[in-house]
GROMACS .gro file of C-alpha atoms in nm:
model
  266
    1MET     CA    1   8.221   6.790   9.986
    2LYS     CA    2   8.364   6.543  10.236
    3ASP     CA    3   8.693   6.367  10.155
    4GLN     CA    4   8.785   6.619   9.886
    5ARG     CA    5   9.139   6.751   9.852
    6ILE     CA    6   9.265   7.108   9.875
    7PHE     CA    7   9.607   7.269   9.837
    8ILE     CA    8   9.670   7.616   9.984
    9THR     CA    9   9.979   7.829   9.922
   10GLY     CA   10  10.082   8.050  10.212
   11GLY     CA   11   9.894   7.803  10.431
   12ALA     CA   12  10.107   7.828  10.743
   13SER     CA   13   9.957   8.151  10.876
   14GLY     CA   14   9.692   8.419  10.830
   15LEU     CA   15   9.414   8.354  10.581
   16GLY     CA   16   9.586   8.038  10.455
   17ARG     CA   17   9.576   7.882  10.802
   18ALA     CA   18   9.213   7.990  10.852
   19LEU     CA   19   9.122   7.827  10.521
   20ALA     CA   20   9.306   7.507  10.608
   21LEU     CA   21   9.118   7.478  10.938
   22ARG     CA   22   8.780   7.558  10.778
   23PHE     CA   23   8.813   7.291  10.510
   24ALA     CA   24   8.954   7.041  10.760
   25ARG     CA   25   8.645   7.087  10.977
   26ALA     CA   26   8.437   6.993  10.672
   27GLY     CA   27   8.627   6.666  10.632
   28TRP     CA   28   8.862   6.766  10.350
   29ARG     CA   29   9.216   6.642  10.307
   30VAL     CA   30   9.431   6.952  10.336
   31CYS     CA   31   9.778   7.020  10.198
   32ILE     CA   32   9.946   7.349  10.284
   33GLY     CA   33  10.252   7.491  10.112
   34ASP     CA   34  10.469   7.762  10.263
   35ILE     CA   35  10.826   7.875  10.326
   36GLN     CA   36  10.776   7.872  10.705
   37ASP     CA   37  10.851   7.513  10.801
   38ALA     CA   38  10.799   7.548  11.177
   39ARG     CA   39  10.463   7.721  11.136
   40GLY     CA   40  10.367   7.465  10.874
   41ALA     CA   41  10.429   7.180  11.116
   42GLU     CA   42  10.217   7.356  11.381
   43VAL     CA   43   9.924   7.396  11.140
   44VAL     CA   44   9.945   7.031  11.033
   45ALA     CA   45   9.919   6.933  11.400
   46GLU     CA   46   9.607   7.153  11.432
   47LEU     CA   47   9.455   6.993  11.122
   48GLU     CA   48   9.527   6.641  11.239
   49ALA     CA   49   9.367   6.723  11.575
   50LEU     CA   50   9.050   6.795  11.377
   51GLY     CA   51   9.070   6.450  11.220
   52SER     CA   52   9.191   6.574  10.882
   53GLN     CA   53   9.444   6.397  10.665
   54ALA     CA   54   9.697   6.680  10.644
   55LEU     CA   55  10.024   6.748  10.469
   56TYR     CA   56  10.278   7.030  10.475
   57LEU     CA   57  10.511   7.072  10.178
   58PRO     CA   58  10.779   7.342  10.154
   59CYS     CA   59  10.674   7.567   9.866
   60ASP     CA   60  10.805   7.903   9.749
   61VAL     CA   61  10.562   8.037   9.486
   62ARG     CA   62  10.856   8.214   9.320
   63ARG     CA   63  10.985   7.870   9.219
   64GLU     CA   64  10.785   7.680   8.958
   65GLU     CA   65  10.972   7.362   9.047
   66ASP     CA   66  10.836   7.380   9.406
   67LEU     CA   67  10.479   7.392   9.278
   68ARG     CA   68  10.549   7.108   9.035
   69ALA     CA   69  10.684   6.898   9.323
   70VAL     CA   70  10.361   6.960   9.515
   71ALA     CA   71  10.146   6.866   9.215
   72GLU     CA   72  10.343   6.543   9.164
   73ARG     CA   73  10.320   6.453   9.533
   74LEU     CA   74   9.944   6.510   9.545
   75GLU     CA   75   9.886   6.304   9.233
   76ALA     CA   76  10.102   6.024   9.372
   77ASP     CA   77   9.964   6.024   9.729
   78TRP     CA   78   9.608   6.152   9.693
   79GLY     CA   79   9.532   6.078   9.329
   80GLY     CA   80   9.509   6.449   9.251
   81VAL     CA   81   9.358   6.763   9.403
   82ASP     CA   82   9.013   6.923   9.380
   83VAL     CA   83   9.083   7.285   9.480
   84VAL     CA   84   9.400   7.493   9.455
   85VAL     CA   85   9.407   7.818   9.651
   86ASN     CA   86   9.668   8.065   9.526
   87ASN     CA   87   9.685   8.260   9.852
   88ALA     CA   88  10.050   8.351   9.917
   89GLY     CA   89  10.107   8.726   9.894
   90VAL     CA   90  10.295   9.029  10.022
   91ALA     CA   91  10.232   9.404  10.041
   92GLN     CA   92  10.419   9.721   9.950
   93VAL     CA   93  10.319  10.078  10.029
   94GLY     CA   94  10.470  10.404   9.904
   95ALA     CA   95  10.455  10.682   9.649
   96ILE     CA   96  10.533  10.601   9.286
   97ASP     CA   97  10.850  10.813   9.289
   98GLU     CA   98  10.976  10.658   9.614
   99VAL     CA   99  10.922  10.283   9.569
  100PRO     CA  100  11.238  10.113   9.438
  101LEU     CA  101  11.206   9.897   9.128
  102ASP     CA  102  11.346   9.610   9.335
  103ASP     CA  103  11.028   9.627   9.543
  104TRP     CA  104  10.815   9.623   9.227
  105GLU     CA  105  10.996   9.313   9.103
  106TRP     CA  106  10.959   9.146   9.444
  107ILE     CA  107  10.584   9.202   9.471
  108VAL     CA  108  10.513   9.114   9.107
  109ASP     CA  109  10.710   8.790   9.144
  110ILE     CA  110  10.502   8.679   9.443
  111ASN     CA  111  10.157   8.837   9.408
  112LEU     CA  112  10.114   8.800   9.033
  113LEU     CA  113  10.360   8.545   8.902
  114GLY     CA  114  10.306   8.326   9.209
  115VAL     CA  115   9.941   8.295   9.105
  116VAL     CA  116  10.036   8.248   8.740
  117ARG     CA  117  10.272   7.964   8.835
  118GLY     CA  118  10.008   7.798   9.051
  119CYS     CA  119   9.751   7.808   8.770
  120LYS     CA  120  10.004   7.701   8.506
  121VAL     CA  121  10.128   7.401   8.705
  122PHE     CA  122   9.790   7.270   8.824
  123THR     CA  123   9.585   7.326   8.507
  124PRO     CA  124   9.722   7.006   8.345
  125VAL     CA  125   9.632   6.816   8.665
  126PHE     CA  126   9.277   6.950   8.652
  127LYS     CA  127   9.250   6.874   8.280
  128ARG     CA  128   9.354   6.512   8.336
  129GLN     CA  129   9.091   6.485   8.611
  130GLY     CA  130   8.824   6.658   8.403
  131ARG     CA  131   8.749   6.891   8.693
  132GLY     CA  132   8.908   7.130   8.943
  133HIS     CA  133   8.872   7.470   9.101
  134PHE     CA  134   9.120   7.757   9.129
  135VAL     CA  135   9.068   8.008   9.410
  136ASN     CA  136   9.287   8.313   9.350
  137VAL     CA  137   9.323   8.555   9.640
  138ALA     CA  138   9.334   8.912   9.510
  139SER     CA  139   9.214   9.216   9.707
  140MET     CA  140   8.978   9.513   9.692
  141ALA     CA  141   9.302   9.689   9.601
  142GLY     CA  142   9.267   9.517   9.264
  143LEU     CA  143   8.928   9.677   9.208
  144LEU     CA  144   8.984  10.019   9.367
  145ASP     CA  145   9.268  10.267   9.318
  146VAL     CA  146   9.384  10.368   9.663
  147PRO     CA  147   9.681  10.609   9.645
  148MET     CA  148  10.026  10.518   9.777
  149MET     CA  149   9.972  10.149   9.694
  150SER     CA  150  10.042  10.140   9.322
  151SER     CA  151  10.252   9.822   9.318
  152TYR     CA  152  10.010   9.629   9.539
  153ASN     CA  153   9.706   9.758   9.349
  154ALA     CA  154   9.860   9.669   9.015
  155THR     CA  155   9.944   9.311   9.112
  156LYS     CA  156   9.601   9.247   9.259
  157ALA     CA  157   9.426   9.401   8.957
  158ALA     CA  158   9.629   9.166   8.740
  159VAL     CA  159   9.514   8.869   8.949
  160VAL     CA  160   9.152   8.975   8.893
  161SER     CA  161   9.212   9.002   8.517
  162LEU     CA  162   9.394   8.669   8.508
  163SER     CA  163   9.106   8.504   8.694
  164GLU     CA  164   8.848   8.651   8.456
  165THR     CA  165   9.048   8.522   8.160
  166LEU     CA  166   9.092   8.175   8.306
  167GLN     CA  167   8.723   8.147   8.389
  168ASN     CA  168   8.653   8.177   8.016
  169GLU     CA  169   8.952   7.972   7.903
  170LEU     CA  170   8.909   7.675   8.136
  171HIS     CA  171   8.531   7.644   8.156
  172ARG     CA  172   8.510   7.382   7.880
  173HIS     CA  173   8.750   7.162   8.077
  174GLY     CA  174   8.524   7.156   8.384
  175ILE     CA  175   8.756   7.388   8.576
  176ALA     CA  176   8.599   7.660   8.793
  177VAL     CA  177   8.768   7.983   8.899
  178SER     CA  178   8.697   8.210   9.196
  179VAL     CA  179   8.870   8.539   9.275
  180ILE     CA  180   8.855   8.673   9.629
  181CYS     CA  181   8.883   9.047   9.694
  182PRO     CA  182   8.887   9.123  10.067
  183ALA     CA  183   8.966   9.467  10.208
  184PHE     CA  184   9.157   9.514  10.535
  185PHE     CA  185   9.120   9.235  10.789
  186LYS     CA  186   9.326   9.103  11.078
  187THR     CA  187   9.604   8.897  10.925
  188ASN     CA  188   9.983   8.877  10.921
  189LEU     CA  189  10.028   9.056  10.588
  190GLY     CA  190  10.200   9.342  10.769
  191ASP     CA  191  10.482   9.111  10.884
  192SER     CA  192  10.642   9.112  10.541
  193MET     CA  193  10.512   9.448  10.417
  194ARG     CA  194  10.763   9.689  10.268
  195VAL     CA  195  10.703  10.061  10.323
  196THR     CA  196  10.886  10.376  10.213
  197HIS     CA  197  10.787  10.581  10.519
  198PRO     CA  198  10.713  10.477  10.881
  199LYS     CA  199  10.383  10.669  10.882
  200PHE     CA  200  10.239  10.427  10.625
  201GLN     CA  201  10.312  10.132  10.856
  202ALA     CA  202  10.128  10.303  11.142
  203ILE     CA  203   9.826  10.400  10.929
  204LEU     CA  204   9.785  10.056  10.779
  205GLY     CA  205   9.836   9.894  11.118
  206LYS     CA  206   9.539  10.090  11.250
  207LEU     CA  207   9.327   9.989  10.951
  208PHE     CA  208   9.409   9.621  11.002
  209ASP     CA  209   9.339   9.640  11.376
  210ARG     CA  210   9.013   9.833  11.336
  211SER     CA  211   8.858   9.586  11.094
  212LYS     CA  212   8.569   9.382  11.229
  213ILE     CA  213   8.633   9.119  10.961
  214THR     CA  214   8.867   8.835  11.058
  215ALA     CA  215   9.055   8.574  10.859
  216ASP     CA  216   8.791   8.323  10.973
  217HIS     CA  217   8.516   8.539  10.820
  218VAL     CA  218   8.698   8.553  10.487
  219ALA     CA  219   8.769   8.179  10.501
  220GLU     CA  220   8.397   8.112  10.548
  221GLU     CA  221   8.315   8.325  10.242
  222ILE     CA  222   8.567   8.128  10.039
  223PHE     CA  223   8.431   7.795  10.164
  224THR     CA  224   8.084   7.901  10.047
  225ALA     CA  225   8.223   8.019   9.711
  226VAL     CA  226   8.381   7.677   9.654
  227LYS     CA  227   8.050   7.504   9.731
  228LYS     CA  228   7.859   7.734   9.496
  229ARG     CA  229   8.142   7.769   9.240
  230SER     CA  230   8.099   8.148   9.265
  231PHE     CA  231   8.336   8.368   9.069
  232LEU     CA  232   8.374   8.707   9.243
  233VAL     CA  233   8.378   8.718   9.624
  234LEU     CA  234   8.374   9.056   9.803
  235PRO     CA  235   8.365   8.986  10.179
  236HIS     CA  236   8.353   9.348  10.304
  237ALA     CA  237   8.015   9.524  10.282
  238GLU     CA  238   8.161   9.876  10.302
  239SER     CA  239   8.411   9.803  10.024
  240ARG     CA  240   8.133   9.661   9.807
  241LYS     CA  241   7.960  10.000   9.828
  242ILE     CA  242   8.276  10.182   9.716
  243TRP     CA  243   8.326   9.931   9.433
  244ARG     CA  244   7.971   9.993   9.310
  245MET     CA  245   8.035  10.368   9.324
  246LYS     CA  246   8.338  10.321   9.102
  247ARG     CA  247   8.143  10.106   8.857
  248PHE     CA  248   7.846  10.334   8.820
  249LEU     CA  249   7.966  10.688   8.890
  250PRO     CA  250   8.158  10.891   8.631
  251ARG     CA  251   8.531  10.896   8.701
  252GLU     CA  252   8.527  11.273   8.760
  253ILE     CA  253   8.285  11.220   9.050
  254TYR     CA  254   8.426  10.896   9.195
  255ALA     CA  255   8.796  10.988   9.194
  256PRO     CA  256   8.766  11.306   9.408
  257LEU     CA  257   8.557  11.113   9.660
  258LEU     CA  258   8.825  10.846   9.690
  259ARG     CA  259   9.103  11.104   9.717
  260ARG     CA  260   8.927  11.279  10.001
  261SER     CA  261   8.863  10.954  10.188
  262THR     CA  262   9.229  10.850  10.164
  263ARG     CA  263   9.392  11.191  10.216
  264ARG     CA  264   9.554  11.086  10.543
  265MET     CA  265   9.773  10.836  10.355
  266ARG     CA  266   9.965  11.119  10.190
   0.00000   0.00000   0.00000
């Protein structure tokens, strides 16, 4: 896997940064895209200190032209790209009758359409190469139905469905797809999170802080998934149990269990 090329959206902090460092340690050339220029420069310095050929490019996943500029730059400078990680994302928490439609449009534009744009722009690159690998970062929220997170859940569920579709659609072109569904872990997602009530911020803050899983753990799982070309990655053991309950238990048994376990979010 040495000397391969990876592009990571939202690569200037959180999971994106952890991924950049993990692949750099394995000898990959790493390009990160983000809207945080200062943080991006800091991460590039970290990557170069590891001996990686590194690049930061300003990239807002809400703008298709930004992603096209990245694709063109990587083809021109590196002859293409082997892995594209659609990682950039935001969070929104609140009851269905309290969340403004502006917040729905904001989260859909980034969490769902940001991934759609990344896949749309880089698929022709992968097709020309005859190979490539999309890693789409979703969430356990896309597999479970935690209350008070309808907009976030819906966007992440859509990313899972998109990834399943693309795995079938792109297989004949030599293009692999992975979808990553972590639960709560220590990251900076809360920095941009929109909430309709202060109590939600406090509750989620505790869940993030209490997690024993770190961004480095999730990055390691993704690194392994890229090596093995695995499709579905569920890094949290406890969440895997809940997901299996949802898959195999009747809805009338599973749903009350989930409601009881998340009652404090109301």
